[in-house]
Coordinates of C-alpha atoms in Angstrom, one line a residue:
Chain D
M293 CA 155.4 75.2 166.4
A294 CA 157.8 72.3 166.2
K295 CA 158.7 71.5 162.6
K296 CA 158.3 67.9 161.5
P297 CA 161.1 66.1 159.5
V298 CA 160.8 66.3 155.8
I299 CA 162.0 63.1 154.2
T300 CA 162.0 61.7 150.6
A301 CA 159.5 59.2 149.4
Y302 CA 162.3 56.6 149.3
E303 CA 163.2 57.3 152.9
A304 CA 159.6 56.9 153.9
A305 CA 159.2 53.6 152.1
K306 CA 162.5 52.3 153.5
M307 CA 161.0 52.7 157.0
I308 CA 158.3 50.2 156.3
P309 CA 159.4 46.6 156.9
D310 CA 158.2 43.4 155.4
G311 CA 155.0 42.3 157.1
A312 CA 153.9 45.8 158.1
T313 CA 150.3 46.9 158.4
I314 CA 149.7 50.0 156.4
M315 CA 146.6 52.3 156.3
C316 CA 146.4 54.1 153.0
G317 CA 144.1 57.1 152.7
G318 CA 142.5 57.7 149.3
F319 CA 139.6 56.6 147.3
L320 CA 140.5 55.1 143.9
G321 CA 143.8 56.8 144.3
C322 CA 142.4 60.3 145.0
G323 CA 144.0 61.5 148.2
Q324 CA 146.6 58.7 148.2
A325 CA 150.3 58.9 149.0
R326 CA 151.2 57.7 145.5
A327 CA 154.9 58.7 145.5
I328 CA 155.6 56.6 148.6
V329 CA 153.7 53.7 147.1
K330 CA 155.8 53.9 144.0
E331 CA 159.0 53.6 146.2
L332 CA 157.4 50.6 148.1
V333 CA 156.9 49.0 144.7
K334 CA 160.6 49.6 143.8
L335 CA 161.8 48.3 147.1
G336 CA 159.6 45.2 146.8
T337 CA 158.6 45.3 150.5
K338 CA 156.5 42.2 150.9
D339 CA 153.8 40.5 153.0
L340 CA 152.0 43.8 153.6
T341 CA 148.6 44.2 155.1
L342 CA 146.8 47.1 153.4
I343 CA 143.8 48.9 155.0
A344 CA 142.2 51.2 152.5
N345 CA 138.7 51.9 151.0
D346 CA 139.7 50.2 147.7
M347 CA 142.9 49.0 146.1
G348 CA 143.4 51.9 143.7
R349 CA 143.2 51.7 140.0
A350 CA 145.2 49.8 137.4
V351 CA 144.8 52.9 135.1
G352 CA 145.0 56.5 136.3
P353 CA 142.8 59.4 135.3
M354 CA 145.1 60.4 132.4
G355 CA 145.9 56.8 131.4
E356 CA 148.8 56.4 133.8
E357 CA 149.9 52.8 134.3
F358 CA 148.7 52.1 137.9
F359 CA 147.3 54.7 140.2
G360 CA 148.0 54.2 143.8
I361 CA 148.2 51.0 145.7
A362 CA 146.9 48.8 142.8
E363 CA 150.6 48.4 141.8
L364 CA 151.4 46.8 145.2
I365 CA 148.7 44.2 144.5
H366 CA 149.9 43.6 140.9
N367 CA 153.4 43.2 142.2
H368 CA 152.3 40.5 144.7
Q369 CA 153.6 42.5 147.7
V370 CA 150.3 42.2 149.7
K371 CA 149.1 39.2 151.8
R372 CA 146.0 40.7 153.3
V373 CA 143.6 43.6 152.5
I374 CA 140.9 45.2 154.5
A375 CA 138.7 47.2 152.2
T376 CA 135.2 48.1 151.2
H377 CA 135.3 47.7 147.5
V378 CA 137.8 46.0 145.2
G379 CA 135.8 45.8 142.0
M380 CA 138.0 48.4 140.2
T381 CA 141.0 46.2 140.8
P382 CA 140.2 42.7 139.3
E383 CA 143.7 41.5 140.2
V384 CA 142.5 41.4 143.8
G385 CA 139.9 38.8 142.9
E386 CA 142.3 36.8 140.9
Q387 CA 144.9 36.6 143.8
M388 CA 142.1 35.9 146.3
N389 CA 140.8 33.0 144.1
A390 CA 144.3 31.7 143.8
G391 CA 144.6 31.7 147.6
T392 CA 147.5 34.1 147.8
L393 CA 145.6 37.1 149.1
E394 CA 143.3 37.3 152.1
V395 CA 140.5 39.8 151.5
N396 CA 138.3 41.2 154.3
L397 CA 135.5 43.4 153.0
I398 CA 133.6 45.5 155.4
P399 CA 131.0 48.3 154.9
Q400 CA 132.5 51.7 154.1
G401 CA 130.9 53.5 157.1
S402 CA 132.0 50.7 159.4
M403 CA 135.6 50.9 158.1
A404 CA 135.7 54.7 158.7
E405 CA 134.2 54.3 162.2
C406 CA 136.5 51.4 163.2
I407 CA 139.5 53.4 162.2
R408 CA 138.1 56.4 164.0
A409 CA 137.7 54.1 167.1
G410 CA 141.2 52.8 166.7
G411 CA 142.5 56.4 166.8
A412 CA 140.1 57.6 169.4
G413 CA 140.8 55.1 172.2
L414 CA 137.5 53.3 171.8
G415 CA 137.0 49.6 172.3
G416 CA 134.8 49.1 169.2
V417 CA 131.9 50.3 167.3
L418 CA 128.2 49.3 167.5
T419 CA 126.6 49.7 164.2
P420 CA 123.3 48.3 162.7
V421 CA 125.1 48.0 159.4
G422 CA 125.9 44.4 158.4
V423 CA 123.2 42.7 160.6
D424 CA 121.8 39.7 158.7
T425 CA 124.7 39.7 156.3
L426 CA 128.1 38.0 155.9
I427 CA 129.6 40.7 157.9
E428 CA 128.5 38.9 161.0
E429 CA 131.1 36.3 160.1
S430 CA 133.9 38.9 159.4
P431 CA 137.0 38.6 161.6
L432 CA 136.4 42.2 162.5
C433 CA 132.9 41.4 163.9
M434 CA 133.1 40.7 167.6
G435 CA 129.4 39.7 167.9
K436 CA 125.9 41.0 168.1
Q437 CA 124.2 43.1 170.8
V438 CA 120.6 44.2 171.3
I439 CA 120.2 47.8 172.5
N440 CA 116.7 49.2 173.1
G441 CA 115.3 46.3 171.0
K442 CA 117.5 46.9 168.0
E443 CA 120.3 44.7 166.8
Y444 CA 123.8 46.0 166.3
L445 CA 127.2 44.4 165.3
L446 CA 130.2 45.0 167.5
M447 CA 133.0 45.9 165.2
A448 CA 136.6 45.9 166.3
P449 CA 138.7 49.0 166.3
I450 CA 141.4 49.2 163.5
H451 CA 144.9 50.3 164.1
A452 CA 148.0 50.1 161.9
D453 CA 151.8 50.3 162.0
F454 CA 151.8 53.1 159.4
A455 CA 149.4 55.5 158.0
L456 CA 150.2 57.1 154.6
L457 CA 148.2 60.2 154.0
G458 CA 147.7 61.9 150.6
T459 CA 147.3 65.6 151.2
Y460 CA 147.3 68.7 149.0
K461 CA 148.9 71.2 151.4
C462 CA 150.9 70.4 154.4
D463 CA 152.8 73.0 156.5
E464 CA 156.2 72.5 158.1
A465 CA 154.5 71.6 161.4
G466 CA 152.6 68.8 159.7
N467 CA 149.2 70.5 159.6
C468 CA 147.3 69.2 156.5
W469 CA 144.6 70.5 154.1
Y470 CA 142.9 68.3 151.6
K471 CA 141.5 69.6 148.3
G472 CA 138.2 68.4 147.0
T473 CA 137.5 64.7 147.7
M474 CA 141.0 63.9 148.9
R475 CA 140.0 64.0 152.5
N476 CA 138.0 60.8 152.6
F477 CA 139.7 58.3 155.0
N478 CA 142.9 60.4 155.5
T479 CA 141.7 62.3 158.5
V480 CA 140.7 59.3 160.6
M481 CA 143.8 57.3 159.5
A482 CA 146.0 60.1 160.7
T483 CA 145.0 59.2 164.2
A484 CA 145.1 55.5 164.0
A485 CA 148.7 54.4 163.3
D486 CA 152.0 54.2 165.2
T487 CA 153.8 56.2 162.5
V488 CA 152.0 58.7 160.3
I489 CA 153.6 60.0 157.1
A490 CA 151.9 62.8 155.2
E491 CA 152.7 63.0 151.5
T492 CA 151.8 66.4 150.1
E493 CA 151.6 68.2 146.8
Y494 CA 152.6 71.5 148.4
L495 CA 154.8 71.9 151.5
V496 CA 153.9 75.4 152.8
P497 CA 155.1 77.6 155.7
V498 CA 153.3 77.3 159.1
G499 CA 150.4 79.8 159.1
E500 CA 149.5 79.4 155.4
I501 CA 146.6 77.0 156.2
E502 CA 144.1 79.0 158.3
P503 CA 143.7 77.5 161.8
E504 CA 140.0 76.9 161.1
N505 CA 140.8 74.9 158.0
I506 CA 143.3 72.4 159.3
H507 CA 141.9 69.0 158.5
T508 CA 144.7 66.9 160.0
Y509 CA 146.6 68.3 163.0
G510 CA 150.4 68.4 162.9
M511 CA 150.5 66.6 166.2
C512 CA 149.3 63.5 164.5
V513 CA 151.9 63.6 161.7
D514 CA 155.5 62.2 162.2
Y515 CA 157.0 62.8 158.8
I516 CA 156.4 64.9 155.7
V517 CA 157.1 63.8 152.1
E518 CA 156.8 66.1 149.1
G519 CA 155.0 64.3 146.3
E520 CA 154.1 65.1 142.8
R521 CA 152.0 68.2 142.1
K522 CA 148.8 67.5 140.1
Chain J
M47 CA 112.5 49.6 124.3
D48 CA 116.2 49.1 123.9
K49 CA 118.5 49.0 126.9
N50 CA 119.1 52.8 127.0
E51 CA 115.3 53.5 126.6
I52 CA 114.6 51.1 129.5
K53 CA 117.1 52.8 131.7
A54 CA 115.7 56.3 130.8
F55 CA 112.2 55.1 131.4
I56 CA 113.0 53.8 134.9
A57 CA 115.1 56.9 135.8
K58 CA 112.2 59.1 134.7
R59 CA 109.8 57.3 137.0
C60 CA 112.3 57.4 139.9
A61 CA 112.5 61.2 139.5
K62 CA 108.8 61.4 140.5
E63 CA 109.7 60.1 144.0
L64 CA 111.7 63.2 144.8
K65 CA 110.7 66.5 146.2
D66 CA 112.5 69.8 146.4
G67 CA 115.3 69.9 149.0
D68 CA 115.6 66.1 149.3
V69 CA 119.1 64.8 150.2
V70 CA 119.6 61.9 147.8
N71 CA 122.3 59.3 147.2
L72 CA 122.5 57.8 143.7
G73 CA 124.1 54.5 143.1
I74 CA 126.3 54.0 140.0
G75 CA 124.8 53.4 136.6
L76 CA 121.1 54.0 136.1
P77 CA 120.5 56.0 139.3
T78 CA 122.9 58.7 138.1
M79 CA 120.4 59.4 135.2
I80 CA 117.6 60.4 137.7
P81 CA 118.6 64.1 138.0
N82 CA 118.0 64.4 134.2
Y83 CA 114.2 64.0 134.7
L84 CA 113.5 66.1 137.8
P85 CA 110.3 68.0 137.6
E86 CA 110.7 71.8 137.5
G87 CA 111.3 73.4 140.9
V88 CA 112.8 70.3 142.4
D89 CA 116.3 70.9 143.5
L90 CA 118.2 68.1 145.2
V91 CA 121.2 67.9 147.5
I92 CA 123.1 65.1 145.9
H93 CA 125.1 63.1 148.4
A94 CA 128.2 61.3 147.2
E95 CA 129.8 58.8 149.6
L96 CA 133.3 59.7 148.5
G97 CA 132.9 63.0 150.2
I98 CA 130.6 65.5 148.6
V99 CA 127.4 66.8 150.2
G100 CA 125.8 68.7 147.4
A101 CA 127.5 67.4 144.3
G102 CA 127.2 69.3 141.0
A103 CA 127.1 68.3 137.4
T104 CA 129.8 66.1 135.9
P105 CA 132.5 68.4 134.5
K106 CA 134.1 68.0 131.1
E107 CA 137.7 68.4 130.2
G108 CA 138.3 72.1 129.8
D109 CA 135.7 73.2 132.3
A110 CA 137.0 75.4 135.1
N111 CA 136.1 72.9 137.7
Y112 CA 137.5 69.8 135.9
D113 CA 140.0 68.3 138.4
P114 CA 140.3 64.6 137.9
Y115 CA 143.0 64.3 140.5
H116 CA 141.3 66.0 143.4
V117 CA 137.5 66.0 142.8
V118 CA 136.1 62.6 141.8
D119 CA 133.0 60.5 142.3
A120 CA 132.7 57.0 143.7
G121 CA 133.6 55.5 140.3
G122 CA 136.8 57.6 140.2
N123 CA 135.4 59.8 137.4
P124 CA 135.7 63.6 137.5
A125 CA 133.0 65.2 139.7
S126 CA 132.1 68.6 141.0
V127 CA 130.6 70.3 144.0
A128 CA 127.4 72.4 143.4
F129 CA 127.2 76.0 144.4
G130 CA 126.6 75.8 148.2
G131 CA 127.8 72.2 148.5
G132 CA 130.8 71.0 150.5
F133 CA 133.3 68.4 150.9
I134 CA 133.4 66.0 153.9
D135 CA 135.5 63.2 155.3
S136 CA 134.3 59.6 155.3
A137 CA 133.7 59.1 159.0
T138 CA 131.5 62.2 159.2
N139 CA 129.8 61.4 155.9
F140 CA 128.8 57.9 156.9
G141 CA 127.6 59.3 160.2
L142 CA 125.2 61.4 158.1
I143 CA 124.1 58.2 156.3
R144 CA 123.6 56.0 159.3
G145 CA 122.1 58.8 161.2
G146 CA 119.1 59.1 158.9
H147 CA 120.0 62.4 157.3
V148 CA 119.8 61.1 153.8
D149 CA 116.2 61.1 152.5
A150 CA 116.5 58.6 149.8
C151 CA 119.0 56.2 148.1
F152 CA 118.4 54.7 144.7
L153 CA 120.4 51.6 143.9
G154 CA 120.4 48.6 141.6
A155 CA 120.0 45.0 142.7
L156 CA 121.1 41.5 141.7
E157 CA 118.1 40.2 143.7
V158 CA 115.4 41.8 145.8
D159 CA 112.6 40.0 147.7
Q160 CA 109.1 40.5 149.0
E161 CA 110.4 41.2 152.5
G162 CA 112.5 44.1 151.2
N163 CA 115.8 42.2 151.5
L164 CA 118.4 43.3 149.0
A165 CA 121.4 41.5 147.5
N166 CA 123.7 43.5 145.3
W167 CA 127.3 43.1 146.4
I168 CA 128.6 39.5 145.9
I169 CA 128.1 36.4 143.8
P170 CA 130.0 33.8 145.9
G171 CA 132.7 32.1 144.0
K172 CA 132.2 34.3 141.0
R173 CA 132.4 38.0 141.7
M174 CA 133.2 39.8 144.9
P175 CA 133.5 43.5 144.1
G176 CA 132.5 44.5 147.7
M177 CA 129.7 46.5 149.3
G178 CA 131.4 49.9 149.3
G179 CA 128.8 52.2 150.9
A180 CA 125.7 50.2 149.9
M181 CA 125.2 48.5 153.3
D182 CA 125.3 51.7 155.2
L183 CA 123.0 53.4 152.7
C184 CA 120.4 50.6 152.8
V185 CA 120.3 50.7 156.6
G186 CA 120.6 54.4 157.0
A187 CA 118.7 56.2 154.3
K188 CA 115.1 57.0 155.2
N189 CA 113.8 55.6 151.9
C190 CA 115.6 52.9 150.0
I191 CA 114.4 52.4 146.4
V192 CA 115.6 49.7 144.0
C193 CA 115.6 50.7 140.4
M194 CA 116.5 48.1 137.9
E195 CA 115.5 46.1 134.9
H196 CA 112.7 43.7 135.9
T197 CA 114.7 40.6 134.8
A198 CA 118.2 39.5 134.1
K199 CA 117.9 38.4 130.5
G200 CA 114.4 37.2 131.1
N201 CA 115.1 35.5 134.4
P202 CA 113.5 36.9 137.6
K203 CA 115.4 39.2 139.9
I204 CA 112.5 39.6 142.3
F205 CA 112.0 36.6 144.7
E206 CA 110.1 35.4 147.7
K207 CA 113.4 35.2 149.4
C208 CA 116.8 36.3 148.1
R209 CA 119.2 33.5 147.5
L210 CA 122.4 35.6 147.3
P211 CA 124.1 37.0 150.4
L212 CA 122.2 40.1 151.6
T213 CA 123.4 43.7 151.4
A214 CA 120.8 44.5 154.1
S215 CA 117.6 43.0 155.3
H216 CA 114.1 44.6 155.4
C217 CA 115.4 47.8 153.8
V218 CA 113.8 48.2 150.4
K219 CA 110.5 50.2 150.4
K220 CA 109.9 50.3 146.7
I221 CA 111.0 48.6 143.5
I222 CA 110.8 50.5 140.2
T223 CA 111.4 48.6 136.9
E224 CA 110.5 49.1 133.3
M225 CA 107.4 46.9 133.9
C226 CA 105.9 48.2 137.1
V227 CA 106.2 49.8 140.5
L228 CA 106.1 47.5 143.4
E229 CA 105.7 48.6 147.0
V230 CA 107.1 46.3 149.7
T231 CA 104.4 45.9 152.4
E232 CA 103.9 43.7 155.4
K233 CA 101.6 41.6 153.2
G234 CA 104.2 41.3 150.5
L235 CA 104.6 43.0 147.2
V236 CA 101.9 45.3 146.0
M237 CA 101.8 46.6 142.4
T238 CA 100.7 50.2 142.4
E239 CA 101.6 51.2 138.9
I240 CA 102.1 49.3 135.6
N241 CA 103.7 50.2 132.3
P242 CA 100.7 50.0 129.9
E243 CA 103.0 48.1 127.4
F244 CA 102.7 45.1 129.7
T245 CA 99.8 43.1 131.3
V246 CA 99.7 42.1 134.9
D247 CA 100.0 38.5 133.9
Q248 CA 103.2 39.3 131.9
V249 CA 104.7 41.0 135.0
K250 CA 103.7 38.0 137.2
A251 CA 105.2 35.6 134.8
V252 CA 108.7 37.1 135.3
T253 CA 108.4 37.7 139.0
A254 CA 109.3 34.9 141.4
A255 CA 107.2 36.2 144.3
P256 CA 103.4 36.7 144.7
I257 CA 102.1 40.2 143.7
T258 CA 99.0 41.7 144.9
V259 CA 97.5 44.3 142.5
A260 CA 96.4 47.5 144.1
E261 CA 92.7 48.4 143.7
N262 CA 93.6 51.7 142.1
L263 CA 96.4 50.4 139.8
K264 CA 97.7 53.3 137.9
S265 CA 99.7 53.7 134.7
M266 CA 103.4 54.4 135.0
I267 CA 103.0 56.9 132.2
D268 CA 101.1 60.1 132.9

């Protein structure tokens, strides 16, 4: 199995230019590529579009200052976010009200499915979720359709320049295994970006993850970064 | 009743809605108290939108399964998987929700109305936390139950028509508060149970929608 290049978090962050669209796996920082995010903060890469369930947390599980992508928001490096919930990151609301941050909220299931569609070659998603709500006016909503008498919204597929995965184990071929609730959006995001970088707590030899237990296939991963072990 | 007693009272009544083996999603806050009041012999599959099918009890620091960096709930707090439960990715998980595989979801409301419309994710111009998984749950769960305090500081939360932007339309089947149980029917709200601490008129006075009282109105307390 061909090995994937192992790079530093700094080298990974350096690849991402100003104005890039980045998908960040993770749910309130759990399963997020937090070491790469730290380097992005240091580099000050700006005008980013972030696609993630939420915008991380201002305070980590053990009282850490910033946990995940919240720091990019606080550092004013983001121009647009596509998310499902930003209530744990009040700074998002403040920048939105100040007119410096565009926020597109979509339902969590629609977000997962739109990213899946983006990575699976589909032209969109028809979902009953969001009918009769403000989602009908979302830039990601392409209109309404009636199928067998029931209304559905047509949601656009989501694709990104980069996907940053937060994994527990990654083997040298890029196969990933997520512990606990880390999996969340990571597995779909791994399929829906031009460049996919897997940050992992443990870089392991090929074969250590049983073939039946590979959650993200190495064929989807372009680079591997060793992050912090928790 | 003080705030905590009110919440416990509502959670206790909600627990009666559940039967053994139900797959249940519990919103944040009050709904998470429901498992504390399950009748004997009722074992639930707790569904957590972050990625647990069969969530367990909240672990404490020092517990063997305490892992705040890898196993958390939708509030970011340490969570656990029950014996026999499993972890799942978001796309598959929401497929389960939309696909009608979740028996019931319990969630709070900013406003709810007589048509079963629910508003609980945005107050335009003031707060926009987001819908998270609420829209999917309201549309997809077989039974959507609102559990909440009957009023917001004395002001009605139950209306003829919601004024705030909706989370989902025509989704709520039942409303459980500290005052009464309301069923959403084609003919509007029907009060099927009342807390004997209150009169029907007292409930109607703080509800901004017409209420029909069921012929066999029962007490919320056994």
